[in-house]
mmCIF file of C-alpha atoms and ligand atoms in Angstrom:
data_model
loop_
_atom_site.group_PDB
_atom_site.id
_atom_site.type_symbol
_atom_site.label_atom_id
_atom_site.label_comp_id
_atom_site.label_asym_id
_atom_site.label_seq_id
_atom_site.Cartn_x
_atom_site.Cartn_y
_atom_site.Cartn_z
ATOM 1 C CA MET A 1 -3.827 -23.026 2.149
ATOM 2 C CA ASN A 2 -2.102 -23.103 -1.250
ATOM 3 C CA LEU A 3 0.613 -20.455 -1.764
ATOM 4 C CA VAL A 4 -1.214 -19.166 -4.863
ATOM 5 C CA ASP A 5 -4.254 -18.342 -2.695
ATOM 6 C CA VAL A 6 -2.102 -16.892 0.096
ATOM 7 C CA VAL A 7 -0.391 -14.536 -2.371
ATOM 8 C CA LYS A 8 -3.761 -13.593 -3.878
ATOM 9 C CA LYS A 9 -5.191 -12.707 -0.467
ATOM 10 C CA ILE A 10 -2.174 -10.584 0.513
ATOM 11 C CA LYS A 11 -2.443 -8.722 -2.806
ATOM 12 C CA GLU A 12 -6.152 -8.117 -2.225
ATOM 13 C CA LYS A 13 -5.373 -6.505 1.130
ATOM 14 C CA LEU A 14 -2.162 -4.635 0.281
ATOM 15 C CA PRO A 15 -1.730 -2.862 -3.103
ATOM 16 C CA VAL A 16 1.368 -4.843 -4.129
ATOM 17 C CA GLU A 17 0.631 -4.498 -7.850
ATOM 18 C CA LEU A 18 0.206 -0.739 -7.535
ATOM 19 C CA VAL A 19 3.810 -0.254 -6.394
ATOM 20 C CA ALA A 20 5.374 -3.136 -8.334
ATOM 21 C CA ASP A 21 6.695 -0.866 -11.121
ATOM 22 C CA GLN A 22 8.946 1.041 -8.718
ATOM 23 C CA ASP A 23 9.622 -1.515 -5.996
ATOM 24 C CA ASN A 24 10.624 -5.164 -5.920
ATOM 25 C CA VAL A 25 7.692 -6.526 -3.939
ATOM 26 C CA GLY A 26 5.624 -9.719 -4.026
ATOM 27 C CA LEU A 27 6.830 -13.321 -3.931
ATOM 28 C CA ILE A 28 10.634 -13.063 -3.971
ATOM 29 C CA VAL A 29 11.400 -16.771 -3.522
ATOM 30 C CA GLY A 30 8.742 -19.410 -3.674
ATOM 31 C CA ASP A 31 7.111 -22.499 -5.051
ATOM 32 C CA TYR A 32 3.471 -21.873 -5.971
ATOM 33 C CA ASP A 33 2.681 -25.562 -5.452
ATOM 34 C CA ASP A 34 3.454 -25.320 -1.710
ATOM 35 C CA ASP A 35 0.810 -25.411 0.984
ATOM 36 C CA CYS A 36 1.158 -22.939 3.871
ATOM 37 C CA GLY A 37 -0.242 -23.474 7.341
ATOM 38 C CA THR A 38 1.851 -20.924 9.200
ATOM 39 C CA MET A 39 3.725 -17.756 8.330
ATOM 40 C CA ILE A 40 6.200 -15.536 10.130
ATOM 41 C CA VAL A 41 6.105 -11.756 9.776
ATOM 42 C CA ALA A 42 9.393 -9.862 10.093
ATOM 43 C CA TYR A 43 10.834 -6.400 9.473
ATOM 44 C CA GLU A 44 13.390 -7.885 7.102
ATOM 45 C CA LEU A 45 15.002 -11.171 6.157
ATOM 46 C CA ASN A 46 18.103 -12.292 8.014
ATOM 47 C CA GLY A 47 19.594 -15.547 9.240
ATOM 48 C CA GLY A 48 17.790 -15.340 12.582
ATOM 49 C CA VAL A 49 14.369 -15.068 10.953
ATOM 50 C CA VAL A 50 15.108 -17.980 8.590
ATOM 51 C CA ASP A 51 16.218 -20.113 11.594
ATOM 52 C CA GLU A 52 13.011 -19.145 13.370
ATOM 53 C CA ALA A 53 10.980 -20.373 10.367
ATOM 54 C CA VAL A 54 12.943 -23.632 10.171
ATOM 55 C CA ASN A 55 12.570 -24.292 13.932
ATOM 56 C CA SER A 56 8.830 -23.584 13.903
ATOM 57 C CA ALA A 57 8.197 -25.562 10.682
ATOM 58 C CA SER A 58 6.864 -22.447 8.983
ATOM 59 C CA ASN A 59 7.402 -22.326 5.218
ATOM 60 C CA LEU A 60 6.467 -18.694 4.579
ATOM 61 C CA ILE A 61 8.141 -15.488 5.745
ATOM 62 C CA VAL A 62 6.474 -12.169 4.946
ATOM 63 C CA THR A 63 8.839 -9.222 5.305
ATOM 64 C CA TYR A 64 8.430 -5.472 5.208
ATOM 65 C CA HIS A 65 11.765 -4.646 3.524
ATOM 66 C CA THR A 66 12.420 -6.566 0.355
ATOM 67 C CA PRO A 67 15.463 -8.875 0.446
ATOM 68 C CA LEU A 68 16.169 -8.187 -3.249
ATOM 69 C CA PHE A 69 16.121 -4.558 -4.236
ATOM 70 C CA ARG A 70 18.853 -4.076 -6.811
ATOM 71 C CA ALA A 71 19.586 -6.456 -9.696
ATOM 72 C CA VAL A 72 21.374 -9.541 -8.383
ATOM 73 C CA LYS A 73 23.841 -11.447 -10.536
ATOM 74 C CA SER A 74 24.663 -14.255 -8.127
ATOM 75 C CA LEU A 75 23.551 -15.791 -4.844
ATOM 76 C CA THR A 76 26.423 -17.305 -2.900
ATOM 77 C CA SER A 77 26.983 -18.238 0.702
ATOM 78 C CA SER A 78 29.666 -19.370 3.152
ATOM 79 C CA LYS A 79 29.863 -20.063 6.884
ATOM 80 C CA SER A 80 31.428 -16.662 7.509
ATOM 81 C CA ASN A 81 29.100 -14.814 5.144
ATOM 82 C CA PRO A 82 25.742 -16.617 4.938
ATOM 83 C CA ASP A 83 23.087 -15.366 2.557
ATOM 84 C CA PRO A 84 19.636 -15.478 4.195
ATOM 85 C CA LEU A 85 17.734 -15.612 0.912
ATOM 86 C CA LEU A 86 19.778 -18.571 -0.335
ATOM 87 C CA LYS A 87 19.295 -20.248 3.036
ATOM 88 C CA ALA A 88 15.527 -19.683 2.806
ATOM 89 C CA ALA A 89 15.446 -21.206 -0.678
ATOM 90 C CA GLN A 90 17.575 -24.182 0.418
ATOM 91 C CA SER A 91 15.243 -24.706 3.396
ATOM 92 C CA ARG A 92 12.208 -24.567 1.065
ATOM 93 C CA ILE A 93 10.927 -21.428 2.767
ATOM 94 C CA ASN A 94 8.937 -18.997 0.649
ATOM 95 C CA VAL A 95 9.599 -15.280 1.059
ATOM 96 C CA PHE A 96 7.104 -12.536 0.271
ATOM 97 C CA ALA A 97 7.957 -8.812 0.629
ATOM 98 C CA VAL A 98 5.417 -5.972 0.897
ATOM 99 C CA HIS A 99 7.535 -2.829 1.477
ATOM 100 C CA THR A 100 5.861 0.214 -0.174
ATOM 101 C CA ALA A 101 2.572 -1.696 -0.457
ATOM 102 C CA LEU A 102 2.443 -1.238 3.341
ATOM 103 C CA ASP A 103 3.527 2.422 3.065
ATOM 104 C CA VAL A 104 0.927 3.798 0.660
ATOM 105 C CA PRO A 105 -2.545 2.799 2.012
ATOM 106 C CA SER A 106 -4.431 4.895 4.551
ATOM 107 C CA TYR A 107 -4.309 1.849 6.862
ATOM 108 C CA GLY A 108 -0.536 1.594 6.312
ATOM 109 C CA LEU A 109 2.687 2.525 8.056
ATOM 110 C CA ASN A 110 2.585 6.330 7.765
ATOM 111 C CA PHE A 111 -1.003 6.758 8.936
ATOM 112 C CA ASP A 112 -0.250 4.356 11.799
ATOM 113 C CA LEU A 113 2.750 6.460 12.878
ATOM 114 C CA ALA A 114 0.705 9.661 12.541
ATOM 115 C CA SER A 115 -1.955 8.244 14.821
ATOM 116 C CA ARG A 116 0.636 7.104 17.414
ATOM 117 C CA LEU A 117 1.978 10.682 17.468
ATOM 118 C CA GLY A 118 -1.516 12.023 18.164
ATOM 119 C CA LEU A 119 -2.257 13.566 14.752
ATOM 120 C CA THR A 120 -5.824 13.953 13.562
ATOM 121 C CA GLY A 121 -7.309 14.780 10.153
ATOM 122 C CA VAL A 122 -4.537 12.661 8.644
ATOM 123 C CA ARG A 123 -4.225 12.555 4.850
ATOM 124 C CA THR A 124 -1.686 11.445 2.263
ATOM 125 C CA LEU A 125 1.320 13.739 1.796
ATOM 126 C CA SER A 126 2.170 12.812 -1.811
ATOM 127 C CA ALA A 127 -0.571 11.015 -3.730
ATOM 128 C CA LEU A 128 0.335 8.281 -6.220
ATOM 129 C CA SER A 129 -0.336 9.191 -9.833
ATOM 130 C CA GLY A 130 -0.987 7.003 -12.856
ATOM 131 C CA THR A 131 -2.848 4.446 -10.748
ATOM 132 C CA LEU A 132 -6.465 5.368 -11.491
ATOM 133 C CA TYR A 133 -8.685 3.969 -14.239
ATOM 134 C CA LYS A 134 -12.218 4.918 -15.231
ATOM 135 C CA ILE A 135 -14.388 2.008 -16.330
ATOM 136 C CA VAL A 136 -17.382 2.874 -18.497
ATOM 137 C CA VAL A 137 -19.913 0.156 -19.282
ATOM 138 C CA PHE A 138 -23.217 0.225 -21.162
ATOM 139 C CA VAL A 139 -25.960 -1.661 -19.292
ATOM 140 C CA PRO A 140 -29.685 -2.267 -19.914
ATOM 141 C CA ALA A 141 -31.598 -0.243 -17.311
ATOM 142 C CA ASP A 142 -33.013 -3.250 -15.449
ATOM 143 C CA HIS A 143 -29.473 -4.591 -14.805
ATOM 144 C CA LEU A 144 -27.916 -1.278 -13.748
ATOM 145 C CA ASP A 145 -28.086 -1.910 -9.986
ATOM 146 C CA LYS A 146 -26.790 -5.471 -10.297
ATOM 147 C CA VAL A 147 -23.737 -4.431 -12.339
ATOM 148 C CA ARG A 148 -23.039 -1.370 -10.174
ATOM 149 C CA ASP A 149 -23.226 -3.453 -6.969
ATOM 150 C CA ALA A 150 -20.930 -6.143 -8.370
ATOM 151 C CA MET A 151 -18.349 -3.519 -9.387
ATOM 152 C CA SER A 152 -18.583 -1.756 -6.014
ATOM 153 C CA ARG A 153 -18.096 -4.987 -4.092
ATOM 154 C CA SER A 154 -14.937 -5.695 -6.083
ATOM 155 C CA GLY A 155 -13.340 -2.346 -5.287
ATOM 156 C CA ALA A 156 -14.650 0.173 -7.855
ATOM 157 C CA GLY A 157 -16.030 3.566 -6.818
ATOM 158 C CA ARG A 158 -13.808 4.178 -3.767
ATOM 159 C CA ILE A 159 -12.932 7.864 -3.406
ATOM 160 C CA GLY A 160 -11.352 8.681 -0.039
ATOM 161 C CA ASN A 161 -13.908 8.051 2.685
ATOM 162 C CA TYR A 162 -16.654 7.457 0.124
ATOM 163 C CA THR A 163 -17.493 4.085 -1.392
ATOM 164 C CA GLU A 164 -19.917 2.926 -4.128
ATOM 165 C CA CYS A 165 -19.355 6.197 -6.092
ATOM 166 C CA SER A 166 -20.748 6.002 -9.625
ATOM 167 C CA PHE A 167 -22.444 8.024 -12.316
ATOM 168 C CA ALA A 168 -25.118 6.747 -14.723
ATOM 169 C CA ALA A 169 -26.811 8.462 -17.682
ATOM 170 C CA GLU A 170 -29.624 7.187 -19.873
ATOM 171 C CA GLY A 171 -29.068 6.733 -23.600
ATOM 172 C CA GLU A 172 -29.769 4.530 -26.575
ATOM 173 C CA GLY A 173 -27.584 1.605 -27.594
ATOM 174 C CA SER A 174 -27.728 0.063 -31.051
ATOM 175 C CA PHE A 175 -26.385 -3.219 -32.407
ATOM 176 C CA LEU A 176 -26.904 -5.843 -35.087
ATOM 177 C CA PRO A 177 -26.642 -9.393 -33.696
ATOM 178 C CA GLY A 178 -24.682 -11.526 -36.158
ATOM 179 C CA GLU A 179 -25.247 -15.086 -37.307
ATOM 180 C CA GLY A 180 -24.571 -17.547 -34.467
ATOM 181 C CA SER A 181 -25.111 -14.902 -31.771
ATOM 182 C CA SER A 182 -27.503 -15.362 -28.891
ATOM 183 C CA PRO A 183 -28.493 -11.812 -27.910
ATOM 184 C CA PHE A 184 -30.103 -10.956 -24.559
ATOM 185 C CA ILE A 185 -32.291 -8.426 -26.419
ATOM 186 C CA GLY A 186 -33.455 -8.882 -30.055
ATOM 187 C CA ARG A 187 -32.603 -11.676 -32.475
ATOM 188 C CA PRO A 188 -29.841 -12.493 -35.006
ATOM 189 C CA GLY A 189 -29.977 -10.529 -38.252
ATOM 190 C CA LYS A 190 -32.339 -7.824 -36.922
ATOM 191 C CA PRO A 191 -30.948 -4.321 -36.144
ATOM 192 C CA GLU A 192 -31.773 -3.409 -32.542
ATOM 193 C CA ARG A 193 -32.109 -0.149 -30.624
ATOM 194 C CA THR A 194 -32.581 -0.290 -26.878
ATOM 195 C CA SER A 195 -32.367 2.009 -23.865
ATOM 196 C CA GLU A 196 -29.147 1.557 -21.906
ATOM 197 C CA SER A 197 -27.366 3.317 -19.088
ATOM 198 C CA ARG A 198 -23.788 4.514 -19.387
ATOM 199 C CA LEU A 199 -22.321 3.539 -16.004
ATOM 200 C CA GLU A 200 -18.998 5.116 -14.937
ATOM 201 C CA MET A 201 -16.854 4.167 -11.948
ATOM 202 C CA VAL A 202 -13.250 4.879 -10.971
ATOM 203 C CA VAL A 203 -11.004 2.041 -9.889
ATOM 204 C CA GLU A 204 -7.435 1.749 -8.673
ATOM 205 C CA LYS A 205 -5.241 -0.233 -11.075
ATOM 206 C CA SER A 206 -4.710 -3.018 -8.539
ATOM 207 C CA PHE A 207 -8.456 -3.771 -8.394
ATOM 208 C CA ALA A 208 -9.186 -3.353 -12.128
ATOM 209 C CA GLY A 209 -8.925 -7.055 -13.078
ATOM 210 C CA LYS A 210 -11.250 -8.129 -10.280
ATOM 211 C CA VAL A 211 -13.759 -5.350 -11.048
ATOM 212 C CA ILE A 212 -13.897 -6.180 -14.769
ATOM 213 C CA GLU A 213 -14.402 -9.873 -13.993
ATOM 214 C CA ALA A 214 -17.272 -9.027 -11.596
ATOM 215 C CA MET A 215 -18.775 -6.574 -14.099
ATOM 216 C CA LEU A 216 -18.754 -9.192 -16.908
ATOM 217 C CA ASN A 217 -20.314 -11.824 -14.614
ATOM 218 C CA ALA A 218 -23.144 -9.498 -13.561
ATOM 219 C CA HIS A 219 -23.842 -8.144 -17.071
ATOM 220 C CA PRO A 220 -26.543 -9.940 -19.081
ATOM 221 C CA TYR A 221 -25.095 -9.308 -22.582
ATOM 222 C CA GLU A 222 -23.231 -11.939 -24.590
ATOM 223 C CA GLU A 223 -20.722 -9.278 -25.708
ATOM 224 C CA VAL A 224 -20.344 -6.480 -23.177
ATOM 225 C CA ALA A 225 -19.437 -3.004 -24.491
ATOM 226 C CA TYR A 226 -17.075 -1.330 -22.030
ATOM 227 C CA ASP A 227 -14.129 1.096 -22.053
ATOM 228 C CA ILE A 228 -11.172 1.449 -19.721
ATOM 229 C CA TYR A 229 -9.577 4.897 -19.526
ATOM 230 C CA ALA A 230 -6.254 5.623 -17.829
ATOM 231 C CA LEU A 231 -6.706 8.804 -15.742
ATOM 232 C CA VAL A 232 -4.117 11.490 -15.050
ATOM 233 C CA ASN A 233 -5.767 12.333 -11.689
ATOM 234 C CA SER A 234 -3.756 11.560 -8.579
ATOM 235 C CA SER A 235 -4.998 8.761 -6.361
ATOM 236 C CA VAL A 236 -7.097 9.786 -3.378
ATOM 237 C CA ASN A 237 -6.658 6.408 -1.744
ATOM 238 C CA TYR A 238 -2.913 5.762 -1.907
ATOM 239 C CA GLY A 239 0.214 7.859 -1.501
ATOM 240 C CA PHE A 240 3.518 8.340 0.283
ATOM 241 C CA GLY A 241 3.864 9.986 3.678
ATOM 242 C CA ALA A 242 1.141 11.513 5.822
ATOM 243 C CA VAL A 243 0.223 14.938 7.137
ATOM 244 C CA GLY A 244 -2.086 15.871 9.984
ATOM 245 C CA GLU A 245 -2.589 18.220 12.905
ATOM 246 C CA LEU A 246 -2.123 18.068 16.649
ATOM 247 C CA ASP A 247 -5.278 18.917 18.592
ATOM 248 C CA GLU A 248 -3.418 21.715 20.382
ATOM 249 C CA PRO A 249 -0.203 23.485 19.282
ATOM 250 C CA LEU A 250 2.760 22.060 21.218
ATOM 251 C CA GLU A 251 6.108 23.675 21.956
ATOM 252 C CA VAL A 252 8.683 22.208 19.576
ATOM 253 C CA ARG A 253 10.661 20.550 22.395
ATOM 254 C CA ARG A 254 7.517 18.974 23.883
ATOM 255 C CA PHE A 255 6.607 17.503 20.499
ATOM 256 C CA LEU A 256 10.161 16.190 20.022
ATOM 257 C CA ASP A 257 9.942 14.533 23.461
ATOM 258 C CA ARG A 258 6.750 12.847 22.318
ATOM 259 C CA VAL A 259 8.449 11.581 19.129
ATOM 260 C CA LYS A 260 11.370 10.162 21.139
ATOM 261 C CA LYS A 261 9.011 8.427 23.569
ATOM 262 C CA VAL A 262 6.805 6.902 20.847
ATOM 263 C CA LEU A 263 9.776 5.706 18.786
ATOM 264 C CA GLY A 264 11.857 4.633 21.790
ATOM 265 C CA ILE A 265 14.903 6.699 20.828
ATOM 266 C CA SER A 266 17.146 8.936 22.909
ATOM 267 C CA SER A 267 18.006 11.565 20.297
ATOM 268 C CA LEU A 268 16.923 13.172 17.046
ATOM 269 C CA ARG A 269 18.866 15.084 14.387
ATOM 270 C CA LEU A 270 17.227 18.382 13.471
ATOM 271 C CA SER A 271 17.767 21.248 11.024
ATOM 272 C CA HIS A 272 16.935 23.783 13.767
ATOM 273 C CA ILE A 273 14.777 24.186 16.882
ATOM 274 C CA PRO A 274 12.812 27.434 16.633
ATOM 275 C CA GLU A 275 11.080 28.965 19.664
ATOM 276 C CA SER A 276 7.695 28.312 18.088
ATOM 277 C CA LYS A 277 4.941 25.739 18.355
ATOM 278 C CA VAL A 278 4.154 22.675 16.274
ATOM 279 C CA ARG A 279 0.636 22.098 14.999
ATOM 280 C CA LYS A 280 0.873 20.675 11.490
ATOM 281 C CA VAL A 281 3.088 17.583 11.228
ATOM 282 C CA ALA A 282 4.202 15.803 8.048
ATOM 283 C CA LEU A 283 6.061 12.508 8.148
ATOM 284 C CA CYS A 284 7.330 9.680 6.018
ATOM 285 C CA ALA A 285 8.738 6.523 7.587
ATOM 286 C CA GLY A 286 12.065 5.252 6.218
ATOM 287 C CA SER A 287 13.847 7.368 3.593
ATOM 288 C CA GLY A 288 11.305 10.141 3.089
ATOM 289 C CA MET A 289 13.429 13.006 1.739
ATOM 290 C CA PRO A 290 11.835 12.786 -1.751
ATOM 291 C CA PHE A 291 8.673 14.114 -0.041
ATOM 292 C CA TYR A 292 10.246 16.974 1.953
ATOM 293 C CA ARG A 293 9.082 19.514 -0.692
ATOM 294 C CA ASP A 294 5.514 18.215 -0.271
ATOM 295 C CA ALA A 295 5.778 18.862 3.484
ATOM 296 C CA VAL A 296 6.984 22.446 2.810
ATOM 297 C CA ARG A 297 4.199 22.985 0.259
ATOM 298 C CA GLU A 298 1.686 21.786 2.872
ATOM 299 C CA GLY A 299 3.054 24.389 5.300
ATOM 300 C CA ALA A 300 4.000 21.711 7.835
ATOM 301 C CA ASP A 301 5.755 22.937 10.987
ATOM 302 C CA ILE A 302 7.919 19.821 11.029
ATOM 303 C CA PHE A 303 8.774 16.957 8.680
ATOM 304 C CA LEU A 304 9.786 13.724 10.382
ATOM 305 C CA THR A 305 11.644 11.029 8.462
ATOM 306 C CA GLY A 306 14.971 9.111 8.328
ATOM 307 C CA ASP A 307 18.173 9.070 6.241
ATOM 308 C CA VAL A 308 18.561 12.877 6.107
ATOM 309 C CA LYS A 309 21.885 14.077 4.689
ATOM 310 C CA HIS A 310 24.106 16.923 5.869
ATOM 311 C CA HIS A 311 23.180 19.215 2.946
ATOM 312 C CA ASP A 312 19.464 18.541 3.407
ATOM 313 C CA PHE A 313 19.728 19.927 6.960
ATOM 314 C CA ARG A 314 21.667 22.987 5.768
ATOM 315 C CA GLU A 315 19.044 23.758 3.142
ATOM 316 C CA ALA A 316 16.142 23.284 5.586
ATOM 317 C CA ARG A 317 17.675 25.567 8.230
ATOM 318 C CA SER A 318 16.473 28.719 6.464
ATOM 319 C CA GLY A 319 12.887 27.457 6.027
ATOM 320 C CA ARG A 320 9.991 27.315 8.454
ATOM 321 C CA THR A 321 9.530 23.532 8.215
ATOM 322 C CA ILE A 322 11.804 21.820 10.749
ATOM 323 C CA LEU A 323 13.524 18.808 9.223
ATOM 324 C CA ALA A 324 13.820 15.959 11.741
ATOM 325 C CA ASP A 325 15.697 12.670 11.331
ATOM 326 C CA ALA A 326 14.616 9.976 13.774
ATOM 327 C CA THR A 327 16.543 7.297 11.778
ATOM 328 C CA HIS A 328 15.245 4.992 9.093
ATOM 329 C CA ARG A 329 14.820 2.060 11.500
ATOM 330 C CA ALA A 330 13.038 3.955 14.289
ATOM 331 C CA THR A 331 10.486 5.539 11.949
ATOM 332 C CA GLU A 332 9.725 2.017 10.696
ATOM 333 C CA LYS A 333 9.667 0.611 14.234
ATOM 334 C CA PHE A 334 6.036 -0.509 13.972
ATOM 335 C CA ALA A 335 6.222 -1.976 10.432
ATOM 336 C CA ALA A 336 6.348 -5.659 11.418
ATOM 337 C CA GLU A 337 3.749 -5.196 14.179
ATOM 338 C CA LEU A 338 1.328 -3.484 11.781
ATOM 339 C CA LEU A 339 1.938 -6.055 9.024
ATOM 340 C CA HIS A 340 1.325 -8.828 11.564
ATOM 341 C CA LYS A 341 -1.980 -7.241 12.603
ATOM 342 C CA ILE A 342 -3.147 -6.764 8.992
ATOM 343 C CA LEU A 343 -2.237 -10.321 7.948
ATOM 344 C CA ARG A 344 -3.812 -11.840 11.059
ATOM 345 C CA GLU A 345 -7.076 -10.062 10.208
ATOM 346 C CA THR A 346 -6.746 -11.089 6.536
ATOM 347 C CA PHE A 347 -6.220 -14.799 7.182
ATOM 348 C CA GLU A 348 -8.259 -15.095 10.409
ATOM 349 C CA ASP A 349 -7.889 -18.738 11.502
ATOM 350 C CA ARG A 350 -6.951 -20.134 8.080
ATOM 351 C CA ILE A 351 -3.222 -19.576 8.626
ATOM 352 C CA VAL A 352 -1.300 -19.094 11.862
ATOM 353 C CA VAL A 353 0.413 -15.702 11.517
ATOM 354 C CA SER A 354 3.168 -15.081 14.058
ATOM 355 C CA LEU A 355 5.443 -12.109 14.597
ATOM 356 C CA SER A 356 9.176 -12.787 14.424
ATOM 357 C CA LYS A 357 10.934 -12.624 17.781
ATOM 358 C CA HIS A 358 14.182 -11.808 16.029
ATOM 359 C CA GLU A 359 14.844 -8.093 16.537
ATOM 360 C CA TYR A 360 17.032 -6.491 13.923
ATOM 361 C CA ASP A 361 18.888 -3.196 13.996
ATOM 362 C CA SER A 362 20.569 -1.853 10.906
ATOM 363 C CA ALA A 363 23.465 -0.288 12.804
ATOM 364 C CA VAL A 364 25.272 -0.840 16.061
ATOM 365 C CA ILE A 365 25.372 2.186 18.355
ATOM 366 C CA TYR A 366 28.523 2.740 20.389
HETATM 367 ZN ZN1 ZN B 1 12.784 1.176 5.066
#
């Protein structure tokens, strides 16, 4: 499969373009003319993963963490300090990173962790904003269903658990076909009035191009009249973190035991351990402190994340939401496994998708 098509398919499944403004995701190193028969999925890029790709003749690595986050001015390497990205490029291995594109969907990392912890009624903790468009198109009545179906199939009209959402109102369209035109209704030089429907559907930015292409293909007019509005509504489909409830309230210590067991860790850092029960749980894998206020606003009994600082704990101690740090790495423990599952389903038998055997820990524990 050509790398162009591989990248396209990953972007169709994971909203890479939706998060691209704030995160360095997508094809980090690559040659679009390459063909890919196998790919390796890994938590992040390091020498071991690149060696694994070389030894298994795989020319694509898909990582969760991006290997380039900040601006890079040079890429250098030596025996004592090898650079995995340079090594990948020298070995003609393409590298694609997904990072927050795996965090924000309801089938992503945070909802997966919430489900492993036994939460139900899970929803997004902090919805993305500035990602929704409204597409309005004027369609002759007998083509309304065809256009609406084509737009739905391409990703328009998805609102939470509802799909194919649209609104249509009857009205009158008017136009004057010019010289050289070939109108679907009427003829050149004759003013025309005809009944049309105003069809409205919401679409996430990442699907807009595909939806407009499908809408134009299904529409019978030579020149299609349509508008695209940027909405200020928050997304209902994508966001950071997750919040949900336990079926039964659990004593704080029992819930913390469950967290340790699921994440395979022996300790947690906490703001405080009140003698109360936990029912509502908010979480954000990785560095989730930017969403702590959202957890408090939600009235969560506990907020689970990583990378919590000393002063964050001090501040949280006086509140009712327990702040819990299970470490950045442990909260992202299932990232590669989930990415592997999603990509295996996406590519079925067209590409062999294997999970890296190279475990990586960000810090050594003594
Ligand atoms: Zn991370």
